[in-house]
Every structure is written in C-alpha cells, then in structure tokens.
Coordinates of C-alpha atoms in Angstrom, one line a residue:
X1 CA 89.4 129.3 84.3
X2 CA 91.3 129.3 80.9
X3 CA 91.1 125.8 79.5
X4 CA 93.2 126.8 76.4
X5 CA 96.8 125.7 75.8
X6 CA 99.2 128.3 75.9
X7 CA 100.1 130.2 73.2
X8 CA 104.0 128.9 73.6
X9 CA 103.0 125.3 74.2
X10 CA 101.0 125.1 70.6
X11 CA 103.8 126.8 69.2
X12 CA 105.9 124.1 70.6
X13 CA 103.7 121.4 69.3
X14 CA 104.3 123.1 65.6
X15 CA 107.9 123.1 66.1
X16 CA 108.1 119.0 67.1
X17 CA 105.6 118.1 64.2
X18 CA 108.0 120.5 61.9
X19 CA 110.7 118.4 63.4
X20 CA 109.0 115.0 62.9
X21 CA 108.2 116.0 58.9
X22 CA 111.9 117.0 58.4
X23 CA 114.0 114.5 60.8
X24 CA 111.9 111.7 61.7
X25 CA 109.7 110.8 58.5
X26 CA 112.5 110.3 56.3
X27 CA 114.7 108.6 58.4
X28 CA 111.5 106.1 58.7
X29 CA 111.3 105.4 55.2
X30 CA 115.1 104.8 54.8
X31 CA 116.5 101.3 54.6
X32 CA 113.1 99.6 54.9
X33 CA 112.6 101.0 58.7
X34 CA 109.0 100.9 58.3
X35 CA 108.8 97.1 59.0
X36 CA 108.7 98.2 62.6
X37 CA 106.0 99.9 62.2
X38 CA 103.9 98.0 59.3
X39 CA 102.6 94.6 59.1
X40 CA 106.0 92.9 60.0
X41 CA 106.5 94.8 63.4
X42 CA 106.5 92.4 65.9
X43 CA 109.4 90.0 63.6
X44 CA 111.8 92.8 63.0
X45 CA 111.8 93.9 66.3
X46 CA 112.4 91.0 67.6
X47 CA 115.8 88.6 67.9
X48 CA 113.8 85.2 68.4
X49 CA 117.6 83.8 68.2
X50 CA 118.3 85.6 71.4
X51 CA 115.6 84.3 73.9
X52 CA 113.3 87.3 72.0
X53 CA 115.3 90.3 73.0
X54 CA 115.2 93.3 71.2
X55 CA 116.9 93.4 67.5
X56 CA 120.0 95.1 67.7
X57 CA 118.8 97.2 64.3
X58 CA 116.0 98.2 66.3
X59 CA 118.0 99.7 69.2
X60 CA 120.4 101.3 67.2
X61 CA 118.1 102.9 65.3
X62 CA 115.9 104.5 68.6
X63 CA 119.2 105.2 69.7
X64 CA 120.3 107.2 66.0
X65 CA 116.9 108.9 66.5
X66 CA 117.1 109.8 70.1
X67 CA 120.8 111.6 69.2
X68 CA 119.2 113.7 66.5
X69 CA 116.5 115.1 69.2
X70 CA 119.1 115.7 71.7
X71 CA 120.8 117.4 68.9
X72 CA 117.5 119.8 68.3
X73 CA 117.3 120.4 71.9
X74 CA 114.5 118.3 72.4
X75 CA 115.2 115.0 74.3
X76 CA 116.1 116.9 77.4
X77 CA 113.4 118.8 77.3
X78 CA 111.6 117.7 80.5
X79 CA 114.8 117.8 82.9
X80 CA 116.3 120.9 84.3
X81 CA 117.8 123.5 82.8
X82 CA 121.2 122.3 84.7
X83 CA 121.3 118.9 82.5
X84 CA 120.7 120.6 79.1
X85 CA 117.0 120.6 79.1
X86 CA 114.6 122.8 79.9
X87 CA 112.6 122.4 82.8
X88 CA 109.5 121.1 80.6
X89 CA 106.5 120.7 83.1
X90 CA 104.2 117.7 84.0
X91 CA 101.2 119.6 82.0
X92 CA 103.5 120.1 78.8
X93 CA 105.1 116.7 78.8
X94 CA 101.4 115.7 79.5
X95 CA 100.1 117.5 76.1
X96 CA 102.9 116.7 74.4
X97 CA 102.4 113.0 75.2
X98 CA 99.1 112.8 73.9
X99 CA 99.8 114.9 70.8
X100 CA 102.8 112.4 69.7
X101 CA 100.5 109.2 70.5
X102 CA 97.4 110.6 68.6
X103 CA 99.6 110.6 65.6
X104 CA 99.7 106.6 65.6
X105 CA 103.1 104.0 65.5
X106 CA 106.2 105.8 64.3
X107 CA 110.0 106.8 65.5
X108 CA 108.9 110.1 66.8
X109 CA 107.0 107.9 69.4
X110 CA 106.6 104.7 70.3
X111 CA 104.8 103.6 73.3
X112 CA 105.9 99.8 73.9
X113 CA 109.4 100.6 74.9
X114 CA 108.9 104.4 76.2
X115 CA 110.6 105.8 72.8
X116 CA 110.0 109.4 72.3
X117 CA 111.8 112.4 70.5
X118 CA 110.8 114.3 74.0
X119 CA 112.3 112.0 76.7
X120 CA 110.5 110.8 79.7
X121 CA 113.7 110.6 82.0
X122 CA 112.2 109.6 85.5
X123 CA 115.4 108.0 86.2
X124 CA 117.3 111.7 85.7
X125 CA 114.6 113.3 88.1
X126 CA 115.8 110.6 90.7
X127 CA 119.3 110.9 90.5
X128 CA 118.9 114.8 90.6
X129 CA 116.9 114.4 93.5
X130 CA 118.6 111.9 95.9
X131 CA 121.6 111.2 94.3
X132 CA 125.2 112.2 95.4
X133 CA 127.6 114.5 93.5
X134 CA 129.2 111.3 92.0
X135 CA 125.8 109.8 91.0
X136 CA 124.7 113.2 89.8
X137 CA 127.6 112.8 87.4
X138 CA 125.7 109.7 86.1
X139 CA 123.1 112.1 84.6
X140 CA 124.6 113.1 81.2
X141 CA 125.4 109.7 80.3
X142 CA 122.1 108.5 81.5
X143 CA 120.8 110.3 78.3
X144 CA 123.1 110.0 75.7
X145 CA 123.4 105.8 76.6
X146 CA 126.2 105.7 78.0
X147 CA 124.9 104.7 81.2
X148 CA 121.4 102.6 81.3
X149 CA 119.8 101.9 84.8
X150 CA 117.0 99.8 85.4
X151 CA 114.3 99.7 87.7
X152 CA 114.9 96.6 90.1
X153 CA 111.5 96.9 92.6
X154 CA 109.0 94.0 91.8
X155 CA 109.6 90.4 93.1
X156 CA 108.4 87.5 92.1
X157 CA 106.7 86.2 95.4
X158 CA 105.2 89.8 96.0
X159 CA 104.1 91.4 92.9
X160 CA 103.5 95.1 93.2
X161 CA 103.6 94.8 97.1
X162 CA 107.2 96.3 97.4
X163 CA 106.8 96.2 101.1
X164 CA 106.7 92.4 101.2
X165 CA 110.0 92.3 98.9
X166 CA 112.2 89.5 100.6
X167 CA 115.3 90.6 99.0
X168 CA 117.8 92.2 101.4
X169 CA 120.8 93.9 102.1
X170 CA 123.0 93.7 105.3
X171 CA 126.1 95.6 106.2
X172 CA 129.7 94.5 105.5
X173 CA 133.2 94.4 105.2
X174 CA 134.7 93.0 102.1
X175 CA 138.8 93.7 101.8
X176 CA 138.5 96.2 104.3
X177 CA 136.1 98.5 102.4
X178 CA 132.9 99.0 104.1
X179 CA 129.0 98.4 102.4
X180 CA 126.3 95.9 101.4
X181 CA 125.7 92.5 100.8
X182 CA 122.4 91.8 98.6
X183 CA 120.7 88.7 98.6
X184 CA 117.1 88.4 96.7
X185 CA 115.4 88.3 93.5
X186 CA 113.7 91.1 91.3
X187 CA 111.3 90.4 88.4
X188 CA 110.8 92.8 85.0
X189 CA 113.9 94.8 85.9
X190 CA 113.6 96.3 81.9
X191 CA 116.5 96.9 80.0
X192 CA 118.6 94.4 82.3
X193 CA 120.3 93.2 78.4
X194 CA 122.4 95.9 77.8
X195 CA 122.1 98.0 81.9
X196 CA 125.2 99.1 83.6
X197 CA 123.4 99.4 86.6
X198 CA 120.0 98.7 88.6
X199 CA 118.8 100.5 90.8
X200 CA 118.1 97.9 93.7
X201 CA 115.4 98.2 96.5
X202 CA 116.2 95.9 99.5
X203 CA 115.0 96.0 102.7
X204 CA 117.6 97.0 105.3
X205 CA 115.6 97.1 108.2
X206 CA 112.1 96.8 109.9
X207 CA 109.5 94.1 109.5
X208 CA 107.7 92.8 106.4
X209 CA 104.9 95.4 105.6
X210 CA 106.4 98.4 106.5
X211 CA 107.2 101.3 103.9
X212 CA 110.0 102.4 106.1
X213 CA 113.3 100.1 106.5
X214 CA 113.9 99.7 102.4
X215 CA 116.9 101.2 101.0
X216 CA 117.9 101.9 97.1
X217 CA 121.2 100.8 95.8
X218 CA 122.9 101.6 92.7
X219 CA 124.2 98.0 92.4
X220 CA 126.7 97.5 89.0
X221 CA 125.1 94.8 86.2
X222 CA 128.3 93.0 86.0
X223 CA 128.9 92.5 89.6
X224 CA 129.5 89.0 91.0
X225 CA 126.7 87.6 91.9
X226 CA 124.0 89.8 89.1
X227 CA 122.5 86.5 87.3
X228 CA 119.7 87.1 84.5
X229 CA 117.7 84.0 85.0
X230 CA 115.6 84.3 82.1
X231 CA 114.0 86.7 80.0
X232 CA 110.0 86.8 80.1
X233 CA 108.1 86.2 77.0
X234 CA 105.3 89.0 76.8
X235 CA 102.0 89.5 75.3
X236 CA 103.9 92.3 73.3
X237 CA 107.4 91.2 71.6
X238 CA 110.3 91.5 72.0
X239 CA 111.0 91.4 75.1
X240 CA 113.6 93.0 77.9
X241 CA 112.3 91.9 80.6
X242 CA 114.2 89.4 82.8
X243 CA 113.7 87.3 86.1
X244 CA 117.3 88.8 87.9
X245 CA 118.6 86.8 91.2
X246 CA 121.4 88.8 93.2
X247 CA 122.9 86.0 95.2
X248 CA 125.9 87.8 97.9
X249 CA 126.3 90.5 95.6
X250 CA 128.6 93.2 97.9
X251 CA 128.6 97.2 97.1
X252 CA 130.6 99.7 98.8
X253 CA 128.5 102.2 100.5
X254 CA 128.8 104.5 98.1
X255 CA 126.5 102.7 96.0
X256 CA 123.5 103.5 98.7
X257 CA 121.1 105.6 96.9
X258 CA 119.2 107.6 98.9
X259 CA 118.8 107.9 102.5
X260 CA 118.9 104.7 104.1
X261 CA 115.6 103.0 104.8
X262 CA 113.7 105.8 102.6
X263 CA 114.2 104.0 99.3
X264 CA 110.5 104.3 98.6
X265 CA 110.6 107.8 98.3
X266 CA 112.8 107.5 95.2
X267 CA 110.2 104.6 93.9
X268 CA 107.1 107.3 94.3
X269 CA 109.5 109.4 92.4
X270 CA 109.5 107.7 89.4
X271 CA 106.2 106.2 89.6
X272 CA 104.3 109.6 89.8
X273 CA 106.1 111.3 86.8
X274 CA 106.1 108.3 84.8
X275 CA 102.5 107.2 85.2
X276 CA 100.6 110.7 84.3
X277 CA 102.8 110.9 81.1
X278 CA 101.9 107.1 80.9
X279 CA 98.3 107.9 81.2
X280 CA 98.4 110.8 78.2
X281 CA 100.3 108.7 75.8
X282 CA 97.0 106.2 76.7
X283 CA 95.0 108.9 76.1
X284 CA 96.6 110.1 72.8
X285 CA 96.7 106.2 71.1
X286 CA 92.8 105.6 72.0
X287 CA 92.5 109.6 70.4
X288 CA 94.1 107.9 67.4
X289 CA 91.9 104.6 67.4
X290 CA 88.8 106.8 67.5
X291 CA 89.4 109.2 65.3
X292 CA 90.7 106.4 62.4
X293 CA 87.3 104.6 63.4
X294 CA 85.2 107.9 62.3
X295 CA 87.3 107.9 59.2
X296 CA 86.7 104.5 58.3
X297 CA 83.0 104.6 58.6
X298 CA 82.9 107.2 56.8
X299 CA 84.6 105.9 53.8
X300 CA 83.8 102.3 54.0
X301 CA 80.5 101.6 52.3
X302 CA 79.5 98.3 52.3
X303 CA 76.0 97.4 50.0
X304 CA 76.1 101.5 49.0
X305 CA 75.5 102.7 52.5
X306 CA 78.7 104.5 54.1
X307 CA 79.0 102.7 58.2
X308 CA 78.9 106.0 59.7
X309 CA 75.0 106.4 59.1
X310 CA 74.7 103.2 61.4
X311 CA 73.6 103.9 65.0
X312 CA 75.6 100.4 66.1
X313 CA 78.9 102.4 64.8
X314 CA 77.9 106.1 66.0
X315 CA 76.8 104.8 69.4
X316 CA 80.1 103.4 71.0
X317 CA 82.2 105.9 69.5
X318 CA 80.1 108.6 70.9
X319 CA 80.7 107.0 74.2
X320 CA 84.6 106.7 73.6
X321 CA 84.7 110.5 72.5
X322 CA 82.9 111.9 75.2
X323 CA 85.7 109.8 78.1
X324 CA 88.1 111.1 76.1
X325 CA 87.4 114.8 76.5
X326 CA 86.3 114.1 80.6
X327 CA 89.7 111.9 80.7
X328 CA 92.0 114.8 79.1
X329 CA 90.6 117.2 81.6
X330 CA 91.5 115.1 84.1
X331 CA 94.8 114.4 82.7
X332 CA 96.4 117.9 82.5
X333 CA 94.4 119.7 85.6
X334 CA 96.4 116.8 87.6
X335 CA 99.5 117.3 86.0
X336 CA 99.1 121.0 86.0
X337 CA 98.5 120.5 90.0
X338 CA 101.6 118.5 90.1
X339 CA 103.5 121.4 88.5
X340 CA 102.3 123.3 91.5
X341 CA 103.4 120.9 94.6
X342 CA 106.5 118.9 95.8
X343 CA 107.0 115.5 95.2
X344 CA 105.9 114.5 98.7
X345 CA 102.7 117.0 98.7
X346 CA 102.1 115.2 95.2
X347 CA 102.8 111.5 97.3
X348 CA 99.8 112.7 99.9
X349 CA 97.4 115.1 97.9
X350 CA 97.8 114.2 94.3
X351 CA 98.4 110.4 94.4
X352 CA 95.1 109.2 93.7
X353 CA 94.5 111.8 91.0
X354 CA 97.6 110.4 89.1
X355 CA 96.2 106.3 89.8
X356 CA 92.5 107.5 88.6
X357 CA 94.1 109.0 85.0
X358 CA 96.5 105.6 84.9
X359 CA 93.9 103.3 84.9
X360 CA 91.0 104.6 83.4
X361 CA 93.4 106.0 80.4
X362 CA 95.1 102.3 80.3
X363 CA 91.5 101.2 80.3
X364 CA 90.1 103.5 77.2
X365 CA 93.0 102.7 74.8
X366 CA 92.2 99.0 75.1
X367 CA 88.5 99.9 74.3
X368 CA 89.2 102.1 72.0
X369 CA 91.6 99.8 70.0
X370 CA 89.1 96.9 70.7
X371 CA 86.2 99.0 68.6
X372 CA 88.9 100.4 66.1
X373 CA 89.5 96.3 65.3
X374 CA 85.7 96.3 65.1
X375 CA 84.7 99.1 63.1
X376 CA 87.8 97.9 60.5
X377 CA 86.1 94.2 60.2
X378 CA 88.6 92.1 58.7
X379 CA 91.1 94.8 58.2
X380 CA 91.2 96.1 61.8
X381 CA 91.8 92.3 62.6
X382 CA 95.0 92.2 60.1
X383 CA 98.2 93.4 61.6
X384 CA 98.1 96.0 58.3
X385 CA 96.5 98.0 60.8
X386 CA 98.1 99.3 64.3
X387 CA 94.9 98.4 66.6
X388 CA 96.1 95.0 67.5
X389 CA 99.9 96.5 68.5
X390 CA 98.3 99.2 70.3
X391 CA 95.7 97.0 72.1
X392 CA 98.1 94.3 73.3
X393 CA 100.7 96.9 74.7
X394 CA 97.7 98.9 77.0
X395 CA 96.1 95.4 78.1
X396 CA 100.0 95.0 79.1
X397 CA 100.1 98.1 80.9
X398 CA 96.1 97.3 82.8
X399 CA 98.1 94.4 83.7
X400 CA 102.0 94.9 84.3
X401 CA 101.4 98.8 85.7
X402 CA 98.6 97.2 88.4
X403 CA 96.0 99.9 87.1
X404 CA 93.1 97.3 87.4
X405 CA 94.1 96.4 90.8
X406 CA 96.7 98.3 92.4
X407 CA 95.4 102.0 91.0
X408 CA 92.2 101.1 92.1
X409 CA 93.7 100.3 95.5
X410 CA 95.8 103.6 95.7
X411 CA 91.8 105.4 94.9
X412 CA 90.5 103.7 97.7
X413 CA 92.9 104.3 100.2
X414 CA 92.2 108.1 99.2
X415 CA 88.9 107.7 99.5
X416 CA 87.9 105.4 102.3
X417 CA 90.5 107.4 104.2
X418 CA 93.6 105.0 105.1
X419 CA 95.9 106.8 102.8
X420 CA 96.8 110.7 101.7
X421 CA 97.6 113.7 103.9
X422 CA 98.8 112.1 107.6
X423 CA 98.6 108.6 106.6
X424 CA 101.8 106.5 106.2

C-alpha cells in the first residue's frame, strides 16, 4: 500500500499556496484586514450593535475573497464537473483541509465560519442529489451568494435527536394551490441573518422516534410566519446563530425536498461530507499548534536554557505528534473509502469511521491549543497569539457537532451491533 500523496494532489497543493502568496496575502494586509485575524479578531468581526452578528466588512470581505477563488477555478473545486468544479474527492478535500488549517488564521481559511478558498459545499451535493430540475437551478447561485440556505434540523427540546423533532408539516390547501403547513421551532439554523431559504426537516408522518416519516422542505426566509427569535451568543463571536419559530408557515409542494418521509437521507448527506473535512481542518489547526509549540521551545530560553531541552515540554508534545500521525491515517484512508462507496454504503459501512475522526480530531485541536497556550506562558495566554481563537472554536465543535456524546454514540452502535449494514 502506497501511503504517498499523489503526484497531482502535491502539485495542487503548490498551486493553492502559489495562489494564497499572490491573491490572498496581500489582500490581507490591505485596509487593516489583519485585525480579523490579530489581536483585535473577535471585535472587528463582530457587530455588538446588531445582537453580535457578523460585521458586514467581514462578510463582504469572505465574500470579495471567495469571488477571486471562483475566479481561479478553485471554489468549486469539490462539486461536479457539471457546476463548474471539478469533481474534487473526499481524500483531496481531506488533504487539502488540513494543509490550509496547518498554515494558522488567515482568508485563505478560516475555520469558525467554514471560510475556505476551496469550498466545502455540502449544501450543492444535496441539491444535486435530491433536488428537482428547479431546485437544481438553485446550485449556481448557491455559490456565488446569490442564494444562501441554511440548515434547519436541531430543536430546542431535542438537541441532536432529530427523530424527536416536534416541529411538523401537514398537507394543505391555501388559494387553491396545494402543499404544507409548518408549525415548530429549529435552533442554530446558521446563516438565518442574510438566508433566502432553509432547508426545513419536519416530520410528516410516523411516531416520535422513528428515522422514517421526516420530510425536507425548502421553505423561503421571508415567508409569513419565519420569525428569528433571537440570535445565540457563543463561546466564539460573532454569532449567526438564531433560535427560528415557523408558526403556520404554508409552501406549495414544490418546496418538498426530497422524497417525502426520507428527509434524513439528505441530513446524512451533509453530515458525512461535512464532518470528515471537519475533522481534517481539526487535524491541520492542532498540526499548527504543535508545530508553533516546537518552535517556541526552541527559541525561548528562559535563565539561558532553551525549553525544548525540558522533558515537561518534550513529553506532551511527543504524545500530541504521535495522535497526529495515527489520526491523519485515519483521516484520509476513511475518506479515501468514502471516495469508493455511495452515500448510503458510506451511511451503513463507513459511518462510524467518519464519527471516530470527528471526535477524536475535535478532541486533539483543543489539546493541542490547550498546550500551545502552555508552552507560550503568558504569550500563548494573550490573544497576540491564535491558540485561544482556535481552542474556543474546537471546544465549540466537541460541543455543538455532539462529538463527545453523539459521535461516541454513532461508534457504539457500530460496535455493539445496533447500527451499520441491516440496521435502521
């Protein structure tokens, strides 16, 4: 077994850091845009006038950024060839991932909002997948911001136990055209500020606990009834993400997404794709806490002795190194597997494969940051340094992205034998 990258792929790699150095970098430095990135990070993102949503400077300039990689041919790069891109697979978008993250906070790349010069576009993959002609049409837009659709699937009440979700959808009539009328409650539906849509999960039919019986809707964000309730302050600001109630909100059938009563196939969809990328860019920022850790022992000599030739240093950066190597094996032999199945062989072989990279990767970066902080003393505690930023955004993810509990669960159910191949 050849455990090299591909000639093409490092060749690729060249290209995007040649792109970064010529695009990116200077378009960084412009017009003070470092203070995202630098000490001030976390105030010029964030609009504490506007209930702490994102700065509208900050948008617009992810948005400037994301134009001039579409422009490259490099956005896309991950969706098919149809949509402008170019079929990227799970195990380059998986390298690729890391690579960007290992190279710290910057606009190529940043990892609290899913910024990238190389798009991860789950929400493409699903449209492509199980939408109609009309929703298919929705693609292009989708990527140049025309369209934004968020993710309406947690509740409340119910946490990451979508087959509990009391929000539902009955059939109806409204001025003789025929559809849905949604009733319920989602919570961290991202991006709800400036959406044009959200893609809704209701149930439809069947009892409370059942995967079958919830349905998908491509509901409208302006639509009577779409009410932001209020947006949730987060361990990392800004924030996007709001408490949403949908109280008699009516659709026309043509907003089903989906096959009725399957919506959770589209949900597995987006989760599996998004999570393994997910768990490289982990991978990548604790890559880049270690490897600024060596550095700094190495320079930093306090009474004439450098830190590095301290076993207290060496010792848990050894440790961090070596689950870094065993966790990037694991990383792109799944992806590379998921390259090689379809999404519902991924659903029922693969799925605790992806869970065991989310968490443990989730888990790393926030040990990794947590002995970067260390190793810096009272430098790695100052926000002049990226480990705090890093650190709160993965002990979000442990949290938000149920890797502690829910990934864990998904392992289990692999292992103890109530989930996988047969099991529903």
């Amino acid at each position: 077994m050849d455990f090299n990258l591909p000639a093409d792929l490092t060749a690729y790699l060249a290209e995007l850091d040649r792109f970064i150095e010529r695009e990116i970098k200077p378009l960084e430095a412009a017009d003070d845009n470092i203070r995202f990135f630098d000490h001030r990070r976390e105030w010029a993102r964030t609009d504490f006038d506007k209930g702490g949503l994102p700065r509208h400077e900050w948008e617009l300039l992810l948005r400037k950024v994301k134009n001039l990689a579409d422009a490259a041919g490099h956005l896309r790069f991950a969706i098919p060839k149809r949509y402008g891109g170019k079929d990227g697979s799970n195990l380059w978008m998986a390298v690729i991932r890391e690579h960007f993250a290992s190279k710290g906070l910057g606009l190529h790349n940043d990892l609290q909002n899913e910024h990238s010069i190389v798009g991860n576009l789950p929400i493409v993959t699903m449209l492509d997948r199980y939408g109609t002609d009309e929703q298919k049409a929705m693609i292009d837009g989708s990527i140049t911001g025309k369209y934004r659709i968020t993710f309406g699937l947690t509740e409340p009440e119910h946490g990451s136990d979508a087959t509990h979700m009391e929000t539902r959808a009955v059939p109806a009539m409204r001025d003789n055209v025929k559809g849905w009328i949604i009733n319920g409650e989602k919570m961290w539906t991202t991006g709800m500020h400036v959406a044009t849509h959200c893609a809704l999960f209701a149930r439809t039919s069947g009892n409370d606990g059942d995967a079958r019986g919830i349905s998908c809707f491509l509901v409208p964000a302006k639509s009577p009834g779409v009410k932001v309730e209020e947006y949730m302050w987060t361990f990392n600001m800004p924030t996007d993400h709001p408490r949403v109630s949908f109280t008699d909100v009516f659709v026309p059938e043509d907003a089903q997404f989906g096959e009725v009563g399957r919506g959770l196939s589209l949900a597995q969809c987006f989760v599996h794709e998004n999570r393994i990328r997910q768990a490289a860019s982990s991978l990548g920022a604790a890559v880049y806490c270690i490897n600024e850790s060596v550095k700094y022992a190495r320079e930093r000599k306090p009474f004439g002795k450098a830190l590095a030739e301290n076993q207290a240093i060496q010792w848990p950066l050894v440790e961090l190194a070596t689950q870094a190597e065993m966790l990037r094996l694991l990383i792109r032999k799944t992806a590379w597997e998921m390259d090689q199945l379809t999404q519902a062989q991924v659903e029922h072989t693969l799925s605790d494969r992806v869970s065991m990279c989310n968490f443990w990767a989730n888990r790393l970066c926030c040990e990794a940051a947590d002995r970067a902080m260390q190793v810096h003393g009272g430098m790695g505690y100052s926000r002049h340094k990226p480990f705090e930023h890093i650190y709160r955004h993965h002990r979000r993810y442990r949290i938000t992205e149920g890797s502690e509990e829910i990934q864990k669960r998904k392992v289990a159910g692999f292992l103890f034998g109530y989930m996988g191949a047969g099991k529903h």
